[in-house]
Amino acid sequence: QVQLVESGGGLVQAGGSLRLSCAASGRTFSSYAMGWFRQAPGKEREFVAAISWSGGSTYYADSVKGRFTISRDNAKNTVYLQMNSLKPEDTAVYYCAATSRIATMRDDYYDYWGQGTQVTVSS
């Protein structure tokens, strides 16, 4: 069982930066691949980024490639999402998720989800 708690969301102007954190409980965090997803009002949840259990492989949605960076610290049981050059269209609730499978953009492959953190980008 893994419990996930996101933090770091907030209100930022376009062009600004935020760093989201996702703290995981449990001693097996390093055996899970992790992902970030987001959901804007009236839209379906979409993949943002994923990282392998070791951190050696990362994957990004085209919409955030070059602007967002996913990373993890297995010693701290935490995964991060550094978001730079934010745009109003990045406004959404951001969720982290854990999967016992390989890192993937498929949300149905993830076993555990956090409660989400709101990110609002003003123009």
Short mmCIF file of N, CA, C and O in Angstrom, two decimals:
data_model
loop_
_atom_site.label_atom_id
_atom_site.label_comp_id
_atom_site.label_asym_id
_atom_site.label_seq_id
_atom_site.Cartn_x
_atom_site.Cartn_y
_atom_site.Cartn_z
N GLN A 1 0.85 -1.20 0.00
CA GLN A 1 0.00 0.00 0.00
C GLN A 1 0.87 1.24 0.00
O GLN A 1 1.84 1.32 0.76
N VAL A 2 0.53 2.19 -0.84
CA VAL A 2 1.28 3.45 -0.94
C VAL A 2 0.31 4.61 -0.81
O VAL A 2 -0.72 4.63 -1.47
N GLN A 3 0.63 5.54 0.05
CA GLN A 3 -0.16 6.77 0.15
C GLN A 3 0.66 7.93 -0.39
O GLN A 3 1.86 8.04 -0.09
N LEU A 4 0.01 8.77 -1.19
CA LEU A 4 0.69 9.86 -1.87
C LEU A 4 0.08 11.19 -1.47
O LEU A 4 -1.15 11.33 -1.47
N VAL A 5 0.94 12.17 -1.18
CA VAL A 5 0.46 13.49 -0.80
C VAL A 5 1.22 14.53 -1.62
O VAL A 5 2.45 14.67 -1.49
N GLU A 6 0.50 15.27 -2.46
CA GLU A 6 1.10 16.32 -3.27
C GLU A 6 1.14 17.64 -2.52
O GLU A 6 0.29 17.91 -1.67
N SER A 7 2.09 18.48 -2.89
CA SER A 7 2.18 19.83 -2.36
C SER A 7 2.93 20.69 -3.36
O SER A 7 3.52 20.19 -4.32
N GLY A 8 2.87 22.02 -3.14
CA GLY A 8 3.62 22.93 -3.97
C GLY A 8 2.81 23.68 -5.00
O GLY A 8 3.36 24.54 -5.71
N GLY A 9 1.53 23.37 -5.10
CA GLY A 9 0.70 24.10 -6.05
C GLY A 9 0.46 25.52 -5.59
O GLY A 9 0.80 25.91 -4.47
N GLY A 10 -0.15 26.33 -6.47
CA GLY A 10 -0.45 27.70 -6.12
C GLY A 10 -0.76 28.53 -7.34
O GLY A 10 -1.00 28.00 -8.43
N LEU A 11 -0.76 29.84 -7.13
CA LEU A 11 -1.05 30.80 -8.19
C LEU A 11 0.25 31.44 -8.66
O LEU A 11 1.04 31.91 -7.83
N VAL A 12 0.47 31.44 -9.96
CA VAL A 12 1.70 32.01 -10.51
C VAL A 12 1.37 32.72 -11.82
O VAL A 12 0.41 32.35 -12.50
N GLN A 13 2.14 33.73 -12.14
CA GLN A 13 1.94 34.43 -13.41
C GLN A 13 2.55 33.63 -14.56
O GLN A 13 3.48 32.84 -14.36
N ALA A 14 2.01 33.86 -15.73
CA ALA A 14 2.56 33.22 -16.93
C ALA A 14 4.04 33.52 -17.04
O ALA A 14 4.48 34.64 -16.78
N GLY A 15 4.80 32.49 -17.39
CA GLY A 15 6.25 32.62 -17.46
C GLY A 15 6.97 32.24 -16.19
O GLY A 15 8.20 32.10 -16.18
N GLY A 16 6.21 32.08 -15.12
CA GLY A 16 6.79 31.75 -13.83
C GLY A 16 7.05 30.26 -13.67
O GLY A 16 6.85 29.47 -14.60
N SER A 17 7.48 29.90 -12.46
CA SER A 17 7.84 28.52 -12.16
C SER A 17 7.21 28.06 -10.85
O SER A 17 6.93 28.87 -9.96
N LEU A 18 6.99 26.77 -10.77
CA LEU A 18 6.56 26.11 -9.55
C LEU A 18 7.23 24.74 -9.49
O LEU A 18 7.53 24.15 -10.53
N ARG A 19 7.43 24.25 -8.28
CA ARG A 19 7.91 22.89 -8.12
C ARG A 19 6.91 22.12 -7.26
O ARG A 19 6.68 22.48 -6.10
N LEU A 20 6.34 21.09 -7.84
CA LEU A 20 5.43 20.22 -7.11
C LEU A 20 6.21 19.08 -6.48
O LEU A 20 7.19 18.59 -7.06
N SER A 21 5.77 18.67 -5.30
CA SER A 21 6.35 17.52 -4.62
C SER A 21 5.26 16.50 -4.35
O SER A 21 4.09 16.86 -4.16
N CYS A 22 5.64 15.25 -4.32
CA CYS A 22 4.72 14.18 -3.98
C CYS A 22 5.44 13.25 -3.01
O CYS A 22 6.40 12.57 -3.40
N ALA A 23 5.00 13.27 -1.77
CA ALA A 23 5.61 12.45 -0.74
C ALA A 23 4.85 11.13 -0.62
O ALA A 23 3.61 11.13 -0.55
N ALA A 24 5.59 10.05 -0.61
CA ALA A 24 4.98 8.72 -0.56
C ALA A 24 5.28 8.04 0.77
O ALA A 24 6.38 8.17 1.31
N SER A 25 4.30 7.34 1.27
CA SER A 25 4.51 6.53 2.46
C SER A 25 4.95 5.14 2.03
O SER A 25 4.84 4.76 0.88
N GLY A 26 5.44 4.38 2.98
CA GLY A 26 5.81 3.01 2.67
C GLY A 26 7.28 2.86 2.37
O GLY A 26 7.94 3.79 1.91
N ARG A 27 7.79 1.66 2.58
CA ARG A 27 9.21 1.41 2.41
C ARG A 27 9.55 0.89 1.03
O ARG A 27 10.70 0.62 0.74
N THR A 28 8.52 0.75 0.15
CA THR A 28 8.78 0.19 -1.17
C THR A 28 8.67 1.22 -2.27
O THR A 28 8.49 0.88 -3.42
N PHE A 29 8.80 2.49 -1.92
CA PHE A 29 8.65 3.57 -2.90
C PHE A 29 9.57 3.36 -4.08
O PHE A 29 9.18 3.58 -5.23
N SER A 30 10.78 2.93 -3.84
CA SER A 30 11.77 2.80 -4.91
C SER A 30 11.42 1.71 -5.91
O SER A 30 12.04 1.62 -6.98
N SER A 31 10.44 0.88 -5.60
CA SER A 31 10.05 -0.17 -6.54
C SER A 31 8.91 0.26 -7.46
O SER A 31 8.50 -0.51 -8.32
N TYR A 32 8.43 1.49 -7.29
CA TYR A 32 7.31 1.99 -8.09
C TYR A 32 7.80 3.01 -9.11
O TYR A 32 8.57 3.92 -8.77
N ALA A 33 7.30 2.89 -10.31
CA ALA A 33 7.42 4.00 -11.25
C ALA A 33 6.37 5.04 -10.87
O ALA A 33 5.32 4.70 -10.32
N MET A 34 6.67 6.29 -11.17
CA MET A 34 5.80 7.38 -10.74
C MET A 34 5.39 8.23 -11.94
O MET A 34 6.14 8.38 -12.91
N GLY A 35 4.21 8.82 -11.81
CA GLY A 35 3.73 9.68 -12.88
C GLY A 35 3.04 10.91 -12.33
O GLY A 35 2.61 10.93 -11.18
N TRP A 36 3.00 11.93 -13.16
CA TRP A 36 2.21 13.13 -12.88
C TRP A 36 1.15 13.25 -13.97
O TRP A 36 1.44 13.09 -15.16
N PHE A 37 -0.07 13.56 -13.54
CA PHE A 37 -1.18 13.79 -14.44
C PHE A 37 -1.85 15.10 -14.04
O PHE A 37 -1.61 15.62 -12.95
N ARG A 38 -2.67 15.63 -14.91
CA ARG A 38 -3.40 16.84 -14.57
C ARG A 38 -4.79 16.81 -15.17
O ARG A 38 -5.04 16.13 -16.16
N GLN A 39 -5.67 17.56 -14.53
CA GLN A 39 -7.04 17.66 -15.03
C GLN A 39 -7.52 19.09 -14.89
O GLN A 39 -7.58 19.63 -13.77
N ALA A 40 -7.84 19.69 -16.02
CA ALA A 40 -8.39 21.04 -16.05
C ALA A 40 -9.91 20.96 -15.99
O ALA A 40 -10.50 19.93 -16.35
N PRO A 41 -10.56 22.03 -15.55
CA PRO A 41 -12.03 22.03 -15.47
C PRO A 41 -12.68 21.69 -16.81
O PRO A 41 -12.31 22.26 -17.84
N GLY A 42 -13.59 20.75 -16.78
CA GLY A 42 -14.30 20.37 -17.99
C GLY A 42 -13.51 19.52 -18.96
O GLY A 42 -14.00 19.23 -20.06
N LYS A 43 -12.32 19.10 -18.56
CA LYS A 43 -11.48 18.29 -19.46
C LYS A 43 -11.14 16.96 -18.80
O LYS A 43 -11.24 16.81 -17.58
N GLU A 44 -10.73 16.01 -19.62
CA GLU A 44 -10.32 14.72 -19.09
C GLU A 44 -8.91 14.83 -18.49
O GLU A 44 -8.13 15.70 -18.85
N ARG A 45 -8.65 13.91 -17.59
CA ARG A 45 -7.31 13.84 -17.01
C ARG A 45 -6.31 13.49 -18.10
O ARG A 45 -6.57 12.63 -18.94
N GLU A 46 -5.15 14.15 -18.06
CA GLU A 46 -4.14 13.89 -19.08
C GLU A 46 -2.77 13.64 -18.47
O GLU A 46 -2.45 14.15 -17.39
N PHE A 47 -1.99 12.87 -19.17
CA PHE A 47 -0.63 12.56 -18.76
C PHE A 47 0.25 13.78 -18.87
O PHE A 47 0.16 14.56 -19.83
N VAL A 48 1.15 13.94 -17.90
CA VAL A 48 2.11 15.04 -17.92
C VAL A 48 3.54 14.49 -18.03
O VAL A 48 4.29 14.85 -18.95
N ALA A 49 3.92 13.61 -17.09
CA ALA A 49 5.29 13.10 -17.07
C ALA A 49 5.33 11.81 -16.25
O ALA A 49 4.47 11.58 -15.41
N ALA A 50 6.35 10.99 -16.51
CA ALA A 50 6.54 9.76 -15.75
C ALA A 50 8.03 9.49 -15.59
O ALA A 50 8.85 9.97 -16.40
N ILE A 51 8.36 8.72 -14.57
CA ILE A 51 9.74 8.42 -14.28
C ILE A 51 9.84 6.97 -13.81
O ILE A 51 8.98 6.49 -13.07
N SER A 52 10.88 6.28 -14.24
CA SER A 52 11.07 4.89 -13.85
C SER A 52 11.45 4.80 -12.37
O SER A 52 11.78 5.80 -11.73
N TRP A 53 11.45 3.59 -11.83
CA TRP A 53 11.73 3.40 -10.41
C TRP A 53 13.12 3.89 -10.04
O TRP A 53 13.34 4.39 -8.94
N SER A 54 14.06 3.76 -10.96
CA SER A 54 15.43 4.17 -10.68
C SER A 54 15.68 5.64 -10.98
O SER A 54 16.69 6.20 -10.55
N GLY A 55 14.76 6.24 -11.72
CA GLY A 55 14.97 7.61 -12.16
C GLY A 55 15.75 7.70 -13.46
O GLY A 55 15.98 8.79 -13.97
N GLY A 56 16.15 6.57 -13.99
CA GLY A 56 16.98 6.57 -15.19
C GLY A 56 16.24 6.86 -16.48
O GLY A 56 16.87 7.23 -17.47
N SER A 57 14.93 6.70 -16.46
CA SER A 57 14.12 6.97 -17.66
C SER A 57 12.99 7.92 -17.32
O SER A 57 12.34 7.76 -16.29
N THR A 58 12.80 8.90 -18.17
CA THR A 58 11.71 9.86 -17.99
C THR A 58 10.94 10.02 -19.29
O THR A 58 11.49 9.82 -20.38
N TYR A 59 9.68 10.40 -19.15
CA TYR A 59 8.79 10.55 -20.30
C TYR A 59 7.93 11.79 -20.09
O TYR A 59 7.54 12.08 -18.96
N TYR A 60 7.63 12.48 -21.18
CA TYR A 60 6.88 13.72 -21.07
C TYR A 60 5.82 13.82 -22.15
O TYR A 60 5.99 13.33 -23.27
N ALA A 61 4.74 14.49 -21.81
CA ALA A 61 3.76 14.86 -22.83
C ALA A 61 4.39 15.93 -23.71
O ALA A 61 5.20 16.74 -23.24
N ASP A 62 4.02 15.94 -24.97
CA ASP A 62 4.59 16.93 -25.90
C ASP A 62 4.32 18.36 -25.43
O ASP A 62 5.14 19.26 -25.64
N SER A 63 3.19 18.56 -24.78
CA SER A 63 2.80 19.91 -24.37
C SER A 63 3.69 20.50 -23.28
O SER A 63 3.69 21.72 -23.08
N VAL A 64 4.44 19.63 -22.57
CA VAL A 64 5.28 20.14 -21.48
C VAL A 64 6.76 19.88 -21.71
O VAL A 64 7.60 20.34 -20.92
N LYS A 65 7.08 19.17 -22.76
CA LYS A 65 8.48 18.82 -23.04
C LYS A 65 9.32 20.08 -23.18
O LYS A 65 8.93 21.01 -23.88
N GLY A 66 10.45 20.10 -22.49
CA GLY A 66 11.33 21.26 -22.53
C GLY A 66 11.02 22.30 -21.48
O GLY A 66 11.81 23.22 -21.25
N ARG A 67 9.86 22.17 -20.83
CA ARG A 67 9.46 23.14 -19.80
C ARG A 67 9.37 22.49 -18.42
O ARG A 67 9.66 23.14 -17.41
N PHE A 68 8.94 21.24 -18.38
CA PHE A 68 8.76 20.52 -17.11
C PHE A 68 9.85 19.46 -16.98
O PHE A 68 10.30 18.87 -17.97
N THR A 69 10.23 19.20 -15.72
CA THR A 69 11.21 18.15 -15.43
C THR A 69 10.72 17.31 -14.25
O THR A 69 10.42 17.86 -13.19
N ILE A 70 10.65 16.01 -14.46
CA ILE A 70 10.28 15.09 -13.39
C ILE A 70 11.55 14.49 -12.82
O ILE A 70 12.49 14.18 -13.56
N SER A 71 11.58 14.33 -11.50
CA SER A 71 12.73 13.73 -10.84
C SER A 71 12.25 13.04 -9.57
O SER A 71 11.10 13.22 -9.15
N ARG A 72 13.11 12.24 -8.98
CA ARG A 72 12.74 11.56 -7.75
C ARG A 72 13.94 11.41 -6.84
O ARG A 72 15.09 11.37 -7.30
N ASP A 73 13.65 11.34 -5.55
CA ASP A 73 14.66 11.09 -4.54
C ASP A 73 14.17 9.90 -3.73
O ASP A 73 13.31 10.06 -2.85
N ASN A 74 14.68 8.73 -4.02
CA ASN A 74 14.19 7.52 -3.36
C ASN A 74 14.54 7.50 -1.87
O ASN A 74 13.84 6.87 -1.09
N ALA A 75 15.59 8.19 -1.49
CA ALA A 75 15.94 8.26 -0.07
C ALA A 75 14.91 9.07 0.72
O ALA A 75 14.73 8.85 1.92
N LYS A 76 14.25 9.99 0.04
CA LYS A 76 13.23 10.83 0.68
C LYS A 76 11.81 10.41 0.32
O LYS A 76 10.85 11.07 0.72
N ASN A 77 11.69 9.33 -0.44
CA ASN A 77 10.35 8.86 -0.86
C ASN A 77 9.54 9.97 -1.52
O ASN A 77 8.34 10.13 -1.24
N THR A 78 10.18 10.73 -2.38
CA THR A 78 9.53 11.90 -2.97
C THR A 78 9.80 11.98 -4.47
O THR A 78 10.92 11.70 -4.91
N VAL A 79 8.78 12.36 -5.21
CA VAL A 79 8.92 12.65 -6.63
C VAL A 79 8.57 14.12 -6.84
O VAL A 79 7.71 14.66 -6.13
N TYR A 80 9.25 14.75 -7.77
CA TYR A 80 9.10 16.18 -8.01
C TYR A 80 8.68 16.44 -9.44
O TYR A 80 8.95 15.65 -10.35
N LEU A 81 8.04 17.58 -9.63
CA LEU A 81 7.75 18.08 -10.97
C LEU A 81 8.13 19.56 -10.99
O LEU A 81 7.43 20.38 -10.40
N GLN A 82 9.25 19.86 -11.61
CA GLN A 82 9.68 21.25 -11.78
C GLN A 82 9.01 21.80 -13.03
O GLN A 82 9.19 21.24 -14.12
N MET A 83 8.26 22.87 -12.87
CA MET A 83 7.50 23.44 -13.97
C MET A 83 8.00 24.86 -14.23
O MET A 83 7.89 25.73 -13.37
N ASN A 84 8.56 25.07 -15.40
CA ASN A 84 9.08 26.37 -15.80
C ASN A 84 8.29 26.90 -16.99
O ASN A 84 7.58 26.15 -17.67
N SER A 85 8.43 28.18 -17.24
CA SER A 85 7.76 28.83 -18.38
C SER A 85 6.27 28.46 -18.41
O SER A 85 5.73 28.08 -19.46
N LEU A 86 5.64 28.60 -17.28
CA LEU A 86 4.24 28.19 -17.17
C LEU A 86 3.34 29.04 -18.05
O LEU A 86 3.57 30.24 -18.24
N LYS A 87 2.30 28.39 -18.56
CA LYS A 87 1.33 29.04 -19.43
C LYS A 87 -0.06 28.92 -18.81
O LYS A 87 -0.31 28.00 -18.03
N PRO A 88 -0.97 29.80 -19.17
CA PRO A 88 -2.34 29.69 -18.63
C PRO A 88 -2.96 28.32 -18.89
O PRO A 88 -3.73 27.83 -18.06
N GLU A 89 -2.63 27.70 -20.01
CA GLU A 89 -3.19 26.39 -20.32
C GLU A 89 -2.62 25.27 -19.44
O GLU A 89 -3.10 24.13 -19.53
N ASP A 90 -1.65 25.57 -18.60
CA ASP A 90 -1.15 24.59 -17.63
C ASP A 90 -2.02 24.57 -16.37
O ASP A 90 -1.81 23.71 -15.50
N THR A 91 -2.97 25.47 -16.28
CA THR A 91 -3.86 25.52 -15.12
C THR A 91 -4.65 24.23 -15.01
O THR A 91 -5.32 23.81 -15.96
N ALA A 92 -4.56 23.58 -13.84
CA ALA A 92 -5.22 22.29 -13.63
C ALA A 92 -4.95 21.83 -12.21
O ALA A 92 -4.13 22.41 -11.50
N VAL A 93 -5.65 20.77 -11.82
CA VAL A 93 -5.28 20.03 -10.62
C VAL A 93 -4.26 18.98 -11.04
O VAL A 93 -4.50 18.23 -11.99
N TYR A 94 -3.14 18.96 -10.35
CA TYR A 94 -2.06 18.03 -10.68
C TYR A 94 -2.05 16.88 -9.67
O TYR A 94 -2.10 17.11 -8.46
N TYR A 95 -1.99 15.67 -10.21
CA TYR A 95 -1.99 14.47 -9.40
C TYR A 95 -0.71 13.67 -9.62
O TYR A 95 -0.25 13.55 -10.75
N CYS A 96 -0.18 13.11 -8.54
CA CYS A 96 0.88 12.13 -8.73
C CYS A 96 0.28 10.75 -8.54
O CYS A 96 -0.76 10.58 -7.89
N ALA A 97 0.94 9.78 -9.14
CA ALA A 97 0.45 8.41 -9.12
C ALA A 97 1.62 7.44 -9.13
O ALA A 97 2.70 7.77 -9.63
N ALA A 98 1.36 6.24 -8.59
CA ALA A 98 2.39 5.21 -8.51
C ALA A 98 1.91 3.95 -9.20
O ALA A 98 0.75 3.57 -9.08
N THR A 99 2.82 3.31 -9.91
CA THR A 99 2.51 2.05 -10.58
C THR A 99 3.59 1.03 -10.30
O THR A 99 4.78 1.36 -10.30
N SER A 100 3.16 -0.22 -10.12
CA SER A 100 4.10 -1.31 -9.94
C SER A 100 4.60 -1.83 -11.30
O SER A 100 5.49 -2.68 -11.34
N ARG A 101 4.04 -1.29 -12.37
CA ARG A 101 4.49 -1.66 -13.72
C ARG A 101 5.57 -0.69 -14.16
O ARG A 101 6.06 0.10 -13.38
N ILE A 102 5.90 -0.70 -15.43
CA ILE A 102 6.88 0.23 -15.94
C ILE A 102 6.25 1.62 -16.05
O ILE A 102 5.02 1.75 -16.07
N ALA A 103 7.06 2.65 -16.10
CA ALA A 103 6.56 4.01 -16.26
C ALA A 103 5.77 4.10 -17.56
O ALA A 103 6.19 3.59 -18.61
N THR A 104 4.61 4.73 -17.49
CA THR A 104 3.71 4.76 -18.63
C THR A 104 2.85 6.01 -18.60
O THR A 104 2.65 6.62 -17.55
N MET A 105 2.32 6.38 -19.75
CA MET A 105 1.40 7.51 -19.82
C MET A 105 -0.05 7.07 -19.64
O MET A 105 -0.95 7.90 -19.60
N ARG A 106 -0.28 5.76 -19.52
CA ARG A 106 -1.63 5.24 -19.36
C ARG A 106 -2.07 5.36 -17.90
O ARG A 106 -1.51 4.70 -17.02
N ASP A 107 -3.09 6.14 -17.64
CA ASP A 107 -3.50 6.36 -16.25
C ASP A 107 -4.12 5.10 -15.65
O ASP A 107 -4.09 4.93 -14.43
N ASP A 108 -4.66 4.20 -16.48
CA ASP A 108 -5.28 3.00 -15.93
C ASP A 108 -4.24 1.98 -15.45
O ASP A 108 -4.60 0.97 -14.84
N TYR A 109 -2.96 2.24 -15.69
CA TYR A 109 -1.90 1.36 -15.21
C TYR A 109 -1.42 1.74 -13.81
O TYR A 109 -0.61 1.02 -13.23
N TYR A 110 -1.90 2.88 -13.31
CA TYR A 110 -1.42 3.34 -12.02
C TYR A 110 -2.31 2.82 -10.90
O TYR A 110 -3.53 2.83 -10.99
N ASP A 111 -1.65 2.38 -9.83
CA ASP A 111 -2.36 1.72 -8.73
C ASP A 111 -2.77 2.67 -7.62
O ASP A 111 -3.77 2.43 -6.93
N TYR A 112 -1.99 3.71 -7.40
CA TYR A 112 -2.23 4.62 -6.28
C TYR A 112 -2.18 6.06 -6.78
O TYR A 112 -1.36 6.41 -7.63
N TRP A 113 -3.04 6.89 -6.17
CA TRP A 113 -3.18 8.30 -6.58
C TRP A 113 -3.19 9.20 -5.36
O TRP A 113 -3.72 8.82 -4.30
N GLY A 114 -2.63 10.39 -5.52
CA GLY A 114 -2.74 11.41 -4.50
C GLY A 114 -4.04 12.17 -4.64
O GLY A 114 -4.84 11.92 -5.55
N GLN A 115 -4.23 13.14 -3.76
CA GLN A 115 -5.49 13.90 -3.74
C GLN A 115 -5.46 15.10 -4.69
O GLN A 115 -6.49 15.69 -4.95
N GLY A 116 -4.28 15.43 -5.17
CA GLY A 116 -4.15 16.52 -6.13
C GLY A 116 -3.77 17.84 -5.49
O GLY A 116 -4.05 18.09 -4.32
N THR A 117 -3.14 18.69 -6.29
CA THR A 117 -2.80 20.04 -5.86
C THR A 117 -3.10 20.99 -7.01
O THR A 117 -2.81 20.70 -8.18
N GLN A 118 -3.72 22.13 -6.69
CA GLN A 118 -4.17 23.06 -7.71
C GLN A 118 -3.02 23.95 -8.18
O GLN A 118 -2.29 24.53 -7.36
N VAL A 119 -2.88 24.06 -9.48
CA VAL A 119 -1.94 25.00 -10.10
C VAL A 119 -2.75 25.94 -10.97
O VAL A 119 -3.51 25.50 -11.84
N THR A 120 -2.60 27.23 -10.71
CA THR A 120 -3.31 28.24 -11.49
C THR A 120 -2.29 29.22 -12.06
O THR A 120 -1.50 29.80 -11.32
N VAL A 121 -2.32 29.38 -13.37
CA VAL A 121 -1.39 30.27 -14.07
C VAL A 121 -2.19 31.42 -14.66
O VAL A 121 -3.07 31.22 -15.50
N SER A 122 -1.89 32.63 -14.20
CA SER A 122 -2.62 33.81 -14.68
C SER A 122 -1.89 34.43 -15.87
O SER A 122 -0.67 34.39 -15.95
N SER A 123 -2.68 35.03 -16.74
CA SER A 123 -2.09 35.63 -17.95
C SER A 123 -1.72 37.08 -17.74
O SER A 123 -2.07 37.68 -16.73
#
